[in-house]
CSV table of C-alpha atoms and ligand atoms in Angstrom, one decimal:
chain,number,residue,atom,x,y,z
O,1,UNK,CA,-0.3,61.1,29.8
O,2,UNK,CA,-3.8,59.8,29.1
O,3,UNK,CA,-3.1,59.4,24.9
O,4,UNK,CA,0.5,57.7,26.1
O,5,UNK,CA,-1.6,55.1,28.0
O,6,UNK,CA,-3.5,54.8,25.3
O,7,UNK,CA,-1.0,54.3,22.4
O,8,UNK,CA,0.9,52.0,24.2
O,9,UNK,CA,-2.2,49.7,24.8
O,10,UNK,CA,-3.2,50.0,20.6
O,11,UNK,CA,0.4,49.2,20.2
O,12,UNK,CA,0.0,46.3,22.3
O,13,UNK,CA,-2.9,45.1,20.8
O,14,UNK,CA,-1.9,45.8,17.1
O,15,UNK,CA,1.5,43.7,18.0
O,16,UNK,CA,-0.3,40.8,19.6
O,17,UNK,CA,-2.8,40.2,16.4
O,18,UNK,CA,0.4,40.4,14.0
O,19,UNK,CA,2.0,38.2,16.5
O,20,UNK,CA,-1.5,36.1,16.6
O,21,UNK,CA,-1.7,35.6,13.1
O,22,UNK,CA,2.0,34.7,12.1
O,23,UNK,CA,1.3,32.1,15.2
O,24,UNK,CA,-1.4,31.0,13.1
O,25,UNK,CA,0.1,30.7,9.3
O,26,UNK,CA,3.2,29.1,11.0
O,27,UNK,CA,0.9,26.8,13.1
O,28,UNK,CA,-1.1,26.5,9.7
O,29,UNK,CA,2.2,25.7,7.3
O,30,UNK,CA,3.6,23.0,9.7
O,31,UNK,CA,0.9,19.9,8.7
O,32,UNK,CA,0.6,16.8,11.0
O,33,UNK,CA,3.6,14.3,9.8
O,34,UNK,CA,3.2,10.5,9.5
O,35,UNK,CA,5.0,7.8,8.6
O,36,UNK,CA,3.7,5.0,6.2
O,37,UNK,CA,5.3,1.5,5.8
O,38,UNK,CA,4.8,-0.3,3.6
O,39,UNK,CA,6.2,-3.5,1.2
O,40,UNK,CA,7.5,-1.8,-1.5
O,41,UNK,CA,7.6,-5.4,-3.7
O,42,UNK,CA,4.1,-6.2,-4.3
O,43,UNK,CA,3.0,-4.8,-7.9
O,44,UNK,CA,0.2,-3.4,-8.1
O,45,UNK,CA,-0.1,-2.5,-4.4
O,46,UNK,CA,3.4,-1.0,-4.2
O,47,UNK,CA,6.5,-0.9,-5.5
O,48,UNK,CA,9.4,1.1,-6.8
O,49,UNK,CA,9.6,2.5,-10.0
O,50,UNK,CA,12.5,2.8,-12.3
O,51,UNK,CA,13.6,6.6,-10.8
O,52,UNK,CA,13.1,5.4,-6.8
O,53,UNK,CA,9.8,6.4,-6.4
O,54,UNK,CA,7.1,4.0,-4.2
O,55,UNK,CA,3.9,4.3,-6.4
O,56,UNK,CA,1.2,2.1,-6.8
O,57,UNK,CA,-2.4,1.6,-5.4
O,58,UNK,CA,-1.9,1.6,-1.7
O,59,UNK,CA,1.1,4.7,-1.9
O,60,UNK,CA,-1.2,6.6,-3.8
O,61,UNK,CA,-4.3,5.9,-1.8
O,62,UNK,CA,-2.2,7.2,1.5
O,63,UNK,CA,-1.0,10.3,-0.9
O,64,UNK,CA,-4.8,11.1,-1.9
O,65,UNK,CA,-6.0,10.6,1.3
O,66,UNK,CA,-3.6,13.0,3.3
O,67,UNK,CA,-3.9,15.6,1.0
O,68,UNK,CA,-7.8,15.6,1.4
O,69,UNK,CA,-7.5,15.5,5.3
O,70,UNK,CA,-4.8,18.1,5.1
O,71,UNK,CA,-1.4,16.1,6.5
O,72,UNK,CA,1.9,14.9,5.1
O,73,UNK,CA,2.7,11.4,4.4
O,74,UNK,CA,6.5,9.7,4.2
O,75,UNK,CA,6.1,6.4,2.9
O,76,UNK,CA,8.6,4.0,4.2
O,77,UNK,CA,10.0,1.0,2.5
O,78,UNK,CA,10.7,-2.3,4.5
O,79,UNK,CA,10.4,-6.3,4.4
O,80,UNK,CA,6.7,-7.1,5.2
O,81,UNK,CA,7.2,-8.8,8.4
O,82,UNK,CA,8.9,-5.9,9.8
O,83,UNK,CA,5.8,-4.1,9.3
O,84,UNK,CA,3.1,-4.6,12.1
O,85,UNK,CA,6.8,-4.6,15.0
O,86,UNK,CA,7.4,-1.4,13.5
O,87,UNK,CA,4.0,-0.1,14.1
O,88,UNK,CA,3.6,-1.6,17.4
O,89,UNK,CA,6.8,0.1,18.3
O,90,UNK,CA,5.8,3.4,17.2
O,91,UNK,CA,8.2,3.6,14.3
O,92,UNK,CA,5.6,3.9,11.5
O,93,UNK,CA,1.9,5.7,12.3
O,94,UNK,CA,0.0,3.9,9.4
O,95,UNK,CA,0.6,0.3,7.8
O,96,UNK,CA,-0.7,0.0,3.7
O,97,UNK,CA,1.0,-3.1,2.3
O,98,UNK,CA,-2.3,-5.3,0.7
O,99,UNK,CA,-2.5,-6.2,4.7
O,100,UNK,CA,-5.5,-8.9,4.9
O,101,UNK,CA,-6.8,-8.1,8.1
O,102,UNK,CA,-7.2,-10.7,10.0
O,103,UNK,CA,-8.4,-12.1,14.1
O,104,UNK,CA,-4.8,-12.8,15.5
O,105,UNK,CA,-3.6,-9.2,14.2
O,106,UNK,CA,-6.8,-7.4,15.3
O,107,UNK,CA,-5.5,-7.8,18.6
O,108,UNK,CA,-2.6,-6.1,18.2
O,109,UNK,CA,-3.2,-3.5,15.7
O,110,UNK,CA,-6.0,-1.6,15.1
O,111,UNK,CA,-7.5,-1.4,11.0
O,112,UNK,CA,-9.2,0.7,9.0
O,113,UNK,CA,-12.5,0.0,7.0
O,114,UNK,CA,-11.4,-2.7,4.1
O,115,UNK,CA,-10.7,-1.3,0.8
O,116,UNK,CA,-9.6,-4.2,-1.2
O,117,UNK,CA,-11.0,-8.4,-1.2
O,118,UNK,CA,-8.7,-10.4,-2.1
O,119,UNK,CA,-7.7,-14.1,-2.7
O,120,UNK,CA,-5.0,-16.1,-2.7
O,121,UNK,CA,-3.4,-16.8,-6.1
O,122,UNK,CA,-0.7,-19.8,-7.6
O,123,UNK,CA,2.0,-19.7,-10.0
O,124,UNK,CA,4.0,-22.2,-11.4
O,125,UNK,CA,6.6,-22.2,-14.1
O,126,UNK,CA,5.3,-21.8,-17.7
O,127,UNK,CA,5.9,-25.4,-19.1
O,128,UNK,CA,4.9,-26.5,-15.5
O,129,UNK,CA,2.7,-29.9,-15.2
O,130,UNK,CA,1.0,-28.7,-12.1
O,131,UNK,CA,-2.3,-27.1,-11.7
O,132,UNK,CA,-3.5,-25.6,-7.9
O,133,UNK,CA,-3.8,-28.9,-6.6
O,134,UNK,CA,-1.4,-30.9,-7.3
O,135,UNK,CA,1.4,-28.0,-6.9
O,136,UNK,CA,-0.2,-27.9,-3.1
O,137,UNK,CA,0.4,-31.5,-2.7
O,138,UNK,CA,3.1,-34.2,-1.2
O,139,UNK,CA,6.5,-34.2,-2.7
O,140,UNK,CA,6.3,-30.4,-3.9
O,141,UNK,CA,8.5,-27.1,-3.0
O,142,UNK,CA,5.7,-24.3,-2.4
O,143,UNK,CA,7.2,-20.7,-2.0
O,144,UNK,CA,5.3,-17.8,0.0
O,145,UNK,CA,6.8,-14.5,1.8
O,146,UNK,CA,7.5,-14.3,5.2
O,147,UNK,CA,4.9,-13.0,7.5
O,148,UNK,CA,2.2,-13.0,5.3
O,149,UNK,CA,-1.9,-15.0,5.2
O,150,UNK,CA,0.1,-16.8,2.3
O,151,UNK,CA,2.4,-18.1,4.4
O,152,UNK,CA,0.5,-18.8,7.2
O,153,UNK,CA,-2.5,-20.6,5.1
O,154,UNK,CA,0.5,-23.0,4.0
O,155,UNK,CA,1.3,-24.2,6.9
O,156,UNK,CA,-2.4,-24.2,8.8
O,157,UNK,CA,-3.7,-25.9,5.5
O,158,UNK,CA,-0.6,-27.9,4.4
O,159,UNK,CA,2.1,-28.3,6.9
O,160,UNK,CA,0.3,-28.5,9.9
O,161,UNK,CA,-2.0,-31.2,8.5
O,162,UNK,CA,0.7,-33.5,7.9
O,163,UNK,CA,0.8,-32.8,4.0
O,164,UNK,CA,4.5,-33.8,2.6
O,165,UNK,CA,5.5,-30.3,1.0
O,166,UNK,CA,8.4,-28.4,2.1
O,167,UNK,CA,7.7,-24.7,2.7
O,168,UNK,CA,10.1,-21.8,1.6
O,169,UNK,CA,9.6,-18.5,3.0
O,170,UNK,CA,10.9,-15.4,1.4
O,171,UNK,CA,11.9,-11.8,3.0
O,172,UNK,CA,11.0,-10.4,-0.3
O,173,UNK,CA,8.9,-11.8,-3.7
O,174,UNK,CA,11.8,-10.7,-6.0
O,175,UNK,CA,14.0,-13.4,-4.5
O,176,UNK,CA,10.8,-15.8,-4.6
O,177,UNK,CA,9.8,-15.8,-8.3
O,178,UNK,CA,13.6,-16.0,-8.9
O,179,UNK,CA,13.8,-19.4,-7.0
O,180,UNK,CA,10.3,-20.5,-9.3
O,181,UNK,CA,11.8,-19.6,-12.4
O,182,UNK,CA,14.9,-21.4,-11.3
O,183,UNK,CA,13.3,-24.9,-10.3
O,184,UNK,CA,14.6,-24.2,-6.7
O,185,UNK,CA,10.7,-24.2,-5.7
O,186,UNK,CA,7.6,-25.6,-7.6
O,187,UNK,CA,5.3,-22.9,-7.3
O,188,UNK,CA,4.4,-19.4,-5.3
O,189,UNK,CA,1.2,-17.9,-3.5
O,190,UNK,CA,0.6,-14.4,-3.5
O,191,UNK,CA,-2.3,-11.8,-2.9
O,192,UNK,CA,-4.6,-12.4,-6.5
O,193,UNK,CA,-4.1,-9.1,-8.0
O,194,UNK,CA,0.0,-9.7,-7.0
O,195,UNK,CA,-0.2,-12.9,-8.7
O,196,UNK,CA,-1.8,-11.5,-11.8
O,197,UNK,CA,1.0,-9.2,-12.0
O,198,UNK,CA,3.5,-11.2,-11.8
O,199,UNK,CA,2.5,-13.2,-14.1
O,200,UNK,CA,2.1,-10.4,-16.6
O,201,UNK,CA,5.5,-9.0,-15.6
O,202,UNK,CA,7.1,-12.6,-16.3
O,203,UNK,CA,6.5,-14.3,-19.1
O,204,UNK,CA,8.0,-17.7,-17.5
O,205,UNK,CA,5.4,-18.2,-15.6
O,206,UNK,CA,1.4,-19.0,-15.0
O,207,UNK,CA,-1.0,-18.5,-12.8
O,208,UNK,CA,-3.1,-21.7,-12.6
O,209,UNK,CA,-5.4,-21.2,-9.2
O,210,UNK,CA,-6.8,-19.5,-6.5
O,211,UNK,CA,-6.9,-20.8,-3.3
O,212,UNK,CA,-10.4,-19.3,-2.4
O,213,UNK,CA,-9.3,-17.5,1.4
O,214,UNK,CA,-12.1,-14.7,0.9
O,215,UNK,CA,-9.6,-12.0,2.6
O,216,UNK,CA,-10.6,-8.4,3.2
O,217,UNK,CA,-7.2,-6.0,3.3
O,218,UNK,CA,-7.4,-2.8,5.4
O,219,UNK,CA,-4.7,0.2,6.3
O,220,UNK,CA,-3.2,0.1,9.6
O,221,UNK,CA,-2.2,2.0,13.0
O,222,UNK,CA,-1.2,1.2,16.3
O,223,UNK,CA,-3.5,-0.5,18.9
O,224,UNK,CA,-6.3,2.0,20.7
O,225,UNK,CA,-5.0,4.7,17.4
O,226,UNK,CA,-3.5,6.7,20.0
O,227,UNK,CA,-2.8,9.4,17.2
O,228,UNK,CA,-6.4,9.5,16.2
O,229,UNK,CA,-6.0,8.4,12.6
O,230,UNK,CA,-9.0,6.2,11.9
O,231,UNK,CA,-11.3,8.7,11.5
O,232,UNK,CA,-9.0,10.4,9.2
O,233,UNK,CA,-8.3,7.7,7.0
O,234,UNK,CA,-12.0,6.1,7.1
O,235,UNK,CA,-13.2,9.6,6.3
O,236,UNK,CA,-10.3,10.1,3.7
O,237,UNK,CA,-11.3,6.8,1.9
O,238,UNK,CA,-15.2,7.7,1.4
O,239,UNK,CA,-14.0,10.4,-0.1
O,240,UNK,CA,-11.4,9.3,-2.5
O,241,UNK,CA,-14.4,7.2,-3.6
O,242,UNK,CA,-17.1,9.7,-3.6
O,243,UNK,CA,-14.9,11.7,-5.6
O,244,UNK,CA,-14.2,9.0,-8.0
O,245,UNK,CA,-10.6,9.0,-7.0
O,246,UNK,CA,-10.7,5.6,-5.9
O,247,UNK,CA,-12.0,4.3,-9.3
O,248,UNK,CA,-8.9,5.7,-11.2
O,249,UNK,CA,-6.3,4.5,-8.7
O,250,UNK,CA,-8.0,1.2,-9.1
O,251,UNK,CA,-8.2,1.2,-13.0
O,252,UNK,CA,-4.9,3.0,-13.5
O,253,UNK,CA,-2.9,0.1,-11.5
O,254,UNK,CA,-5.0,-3.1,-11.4
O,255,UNK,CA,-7.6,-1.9,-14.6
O,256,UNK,CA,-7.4,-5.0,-17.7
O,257,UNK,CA,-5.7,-2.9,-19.5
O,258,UNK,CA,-2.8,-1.5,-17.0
O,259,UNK,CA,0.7,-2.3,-17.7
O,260,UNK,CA,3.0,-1.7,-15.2
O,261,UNK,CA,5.8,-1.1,-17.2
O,262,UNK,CA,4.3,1.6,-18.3
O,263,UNK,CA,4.6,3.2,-14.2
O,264,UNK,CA,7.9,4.9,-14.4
O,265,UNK,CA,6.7,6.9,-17.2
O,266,UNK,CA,3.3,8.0,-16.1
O,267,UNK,CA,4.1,8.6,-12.9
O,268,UNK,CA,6.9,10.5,-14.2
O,269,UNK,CA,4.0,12.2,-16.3
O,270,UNK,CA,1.6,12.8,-13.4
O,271,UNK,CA,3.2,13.5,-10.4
O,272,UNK,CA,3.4,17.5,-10.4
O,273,UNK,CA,-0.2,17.0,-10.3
O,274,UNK,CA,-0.2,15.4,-7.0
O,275,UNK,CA,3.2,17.4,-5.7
O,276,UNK,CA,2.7,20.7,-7.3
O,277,UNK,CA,-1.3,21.4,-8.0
O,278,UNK,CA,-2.1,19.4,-5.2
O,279,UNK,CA,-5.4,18.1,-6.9
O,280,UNK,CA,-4.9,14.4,-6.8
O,281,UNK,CA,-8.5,14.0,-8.6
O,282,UNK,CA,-6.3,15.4,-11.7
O,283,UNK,CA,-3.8,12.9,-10.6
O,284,UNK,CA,-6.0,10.0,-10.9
O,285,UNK,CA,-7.8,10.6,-13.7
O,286,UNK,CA,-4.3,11.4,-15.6
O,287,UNK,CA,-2.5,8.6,-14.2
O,288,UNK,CA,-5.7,6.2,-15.2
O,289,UNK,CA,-5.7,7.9,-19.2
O,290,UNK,CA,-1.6,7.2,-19.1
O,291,UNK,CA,-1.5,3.8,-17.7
O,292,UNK,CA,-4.2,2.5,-20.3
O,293,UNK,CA,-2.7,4.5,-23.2
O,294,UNK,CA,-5.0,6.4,-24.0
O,295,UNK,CA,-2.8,9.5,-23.9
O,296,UNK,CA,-0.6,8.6,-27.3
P,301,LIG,N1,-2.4,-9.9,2.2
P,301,LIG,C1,-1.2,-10.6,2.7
P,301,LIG,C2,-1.1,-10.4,4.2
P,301,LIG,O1,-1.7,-9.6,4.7
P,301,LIG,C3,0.0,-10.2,2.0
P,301,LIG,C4,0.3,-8.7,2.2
P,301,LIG,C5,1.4,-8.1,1.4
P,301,LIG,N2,0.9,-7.4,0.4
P,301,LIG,C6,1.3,-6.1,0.0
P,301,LIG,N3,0.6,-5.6,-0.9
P,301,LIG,N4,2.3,-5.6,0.5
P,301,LIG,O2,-0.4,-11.1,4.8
């Protein structure tokens, strides 16, 4: 009876550390899940490439980073104004759109360190007469997205101050530079590095200022970070730039010699780096090499 009692028990034991262990690969397998929004139609920061994919600085950033601190990321696409209401209500965990952080948002959302400075650059159309200060003056159409420091420093700086322009705001830039190219408005504002790529995308047009605002941008979550992802994305970010990381995101999308119609391709190139290897230091580096075109 005694070696029954006893068999059982090993038999008992033996099943509960096979059953503990499978708890623990399954527990293991199933990462943490968040959801990124972001403004998929702001070159270099984000956008979509030819195939569908979101790439750029800030979608590969969040990619890098949750690989390093070991969770998944879903980036979702939607109009920029949608962004810190979807965030407050819980739909998204983590803002990265170029956000500029700023006092009135601070109390409602909570940022991470800044990773990007950033000013405030002016287009106009090509064979345009106007240089940064007279497109900001009386009698002019100035353009700016909805939602955005652009926006807002237009009407603090301009509008509200009694200066004659009429302000157009935009849900997206596409339809923006479409109305400058057009005549329908005089000129456009947008993040500096945005600018610059526009400008470079769209031969039609020039970039002939920059409104000196002095802006920090930072990632995003929810007021309090109830989920705890601060640490994870502060930590994730020293990192990416310990690791040089950082750098080659940076030179691959806003470097002098970037193109960005190059992205479909290298991405296209580079990803199984990222998705397969899962050694986004490889990713970088490659990505940086293809976008400058070095690899031909
Ligand atoms: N920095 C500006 C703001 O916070 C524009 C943000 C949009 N930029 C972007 N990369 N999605 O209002």
């Amino acid at each position: 009876m005694k070696s029954r009692n006893l068999k059982v028990i090993i038999t008992v034991l033996v099943l509960s550390l096979v059953l503990g262990l499978g708890g623990g690969l399954v527990y293991q397998v199933q990462a943490e899940e968040y959801i990124v929004g972001t403004s998929a139609d702001w070159p270099p920061f984000e956008l979509v490439d030819e195939n569908g994919n979101i790439v750029g600085f800030d979608a590969d950033v969040m990619r890098a980073i949750a690989m390093v601190k070991g969770y998944d990321v879903k980036i979702r696409d939607m109009s920029f104004d949608a962004l810190i209401p979807a965030l407050k209500a819980g739909k998204v965990d983590i803002v990265a759109a170029g956000l500029t952080i700023t006092d009135e948002r601070d109390k409602v959302i909570d940022y991470t360190n800044p990773y990007w400075d950033a000013n405030q650059g002016v287009l106009v159309r090509k064979d345009s007469d106007l240089n940064a200060v007279t497109a900001l003056s009386t009698g002019h159409k100035v353009g700016a997205q909805r939602g955005t420091t652009q926006a807002g420093w237009l009407q603090d700086n301009l509008v509200d101050e009694g200066v004659d322009v009429q302000l157009k705001l935009y849900d997206t830039n596409d339809l923006a530079i479409m109305d400058l190219k057009n005549g329908r408005i005089d000129s456009f504002m947008a993040d500096t590095p945005a600018a610059r790529t526009f400008n470079s995308l769209n031969p039609g047009l020039k970039m002939v200022g920059i409104v000196m605002t002095g802006e920090h941008l930072g990632f995003a979550v929810q007021e309090g970070d109830p989920e705890g992802l601060l640490p994870k994305l502060d930590d994730g970010l020293a990192e990416l730039r310990v690791r040089g990381i950082y750098d080659n995101l940076k030179e691959a999308y806003f470097g002098a010699t970037s193109d960005l119609d190059r992205i479909t391709d290298c991405f296209a190139k580079c990803r199984d780096y990222l998705e397969k290897e899962e050694d986004p230091a490889a990713y970088a580096m490659n990505l940086r090499t293809c976008m400058a075109g070095e690899d031909e």
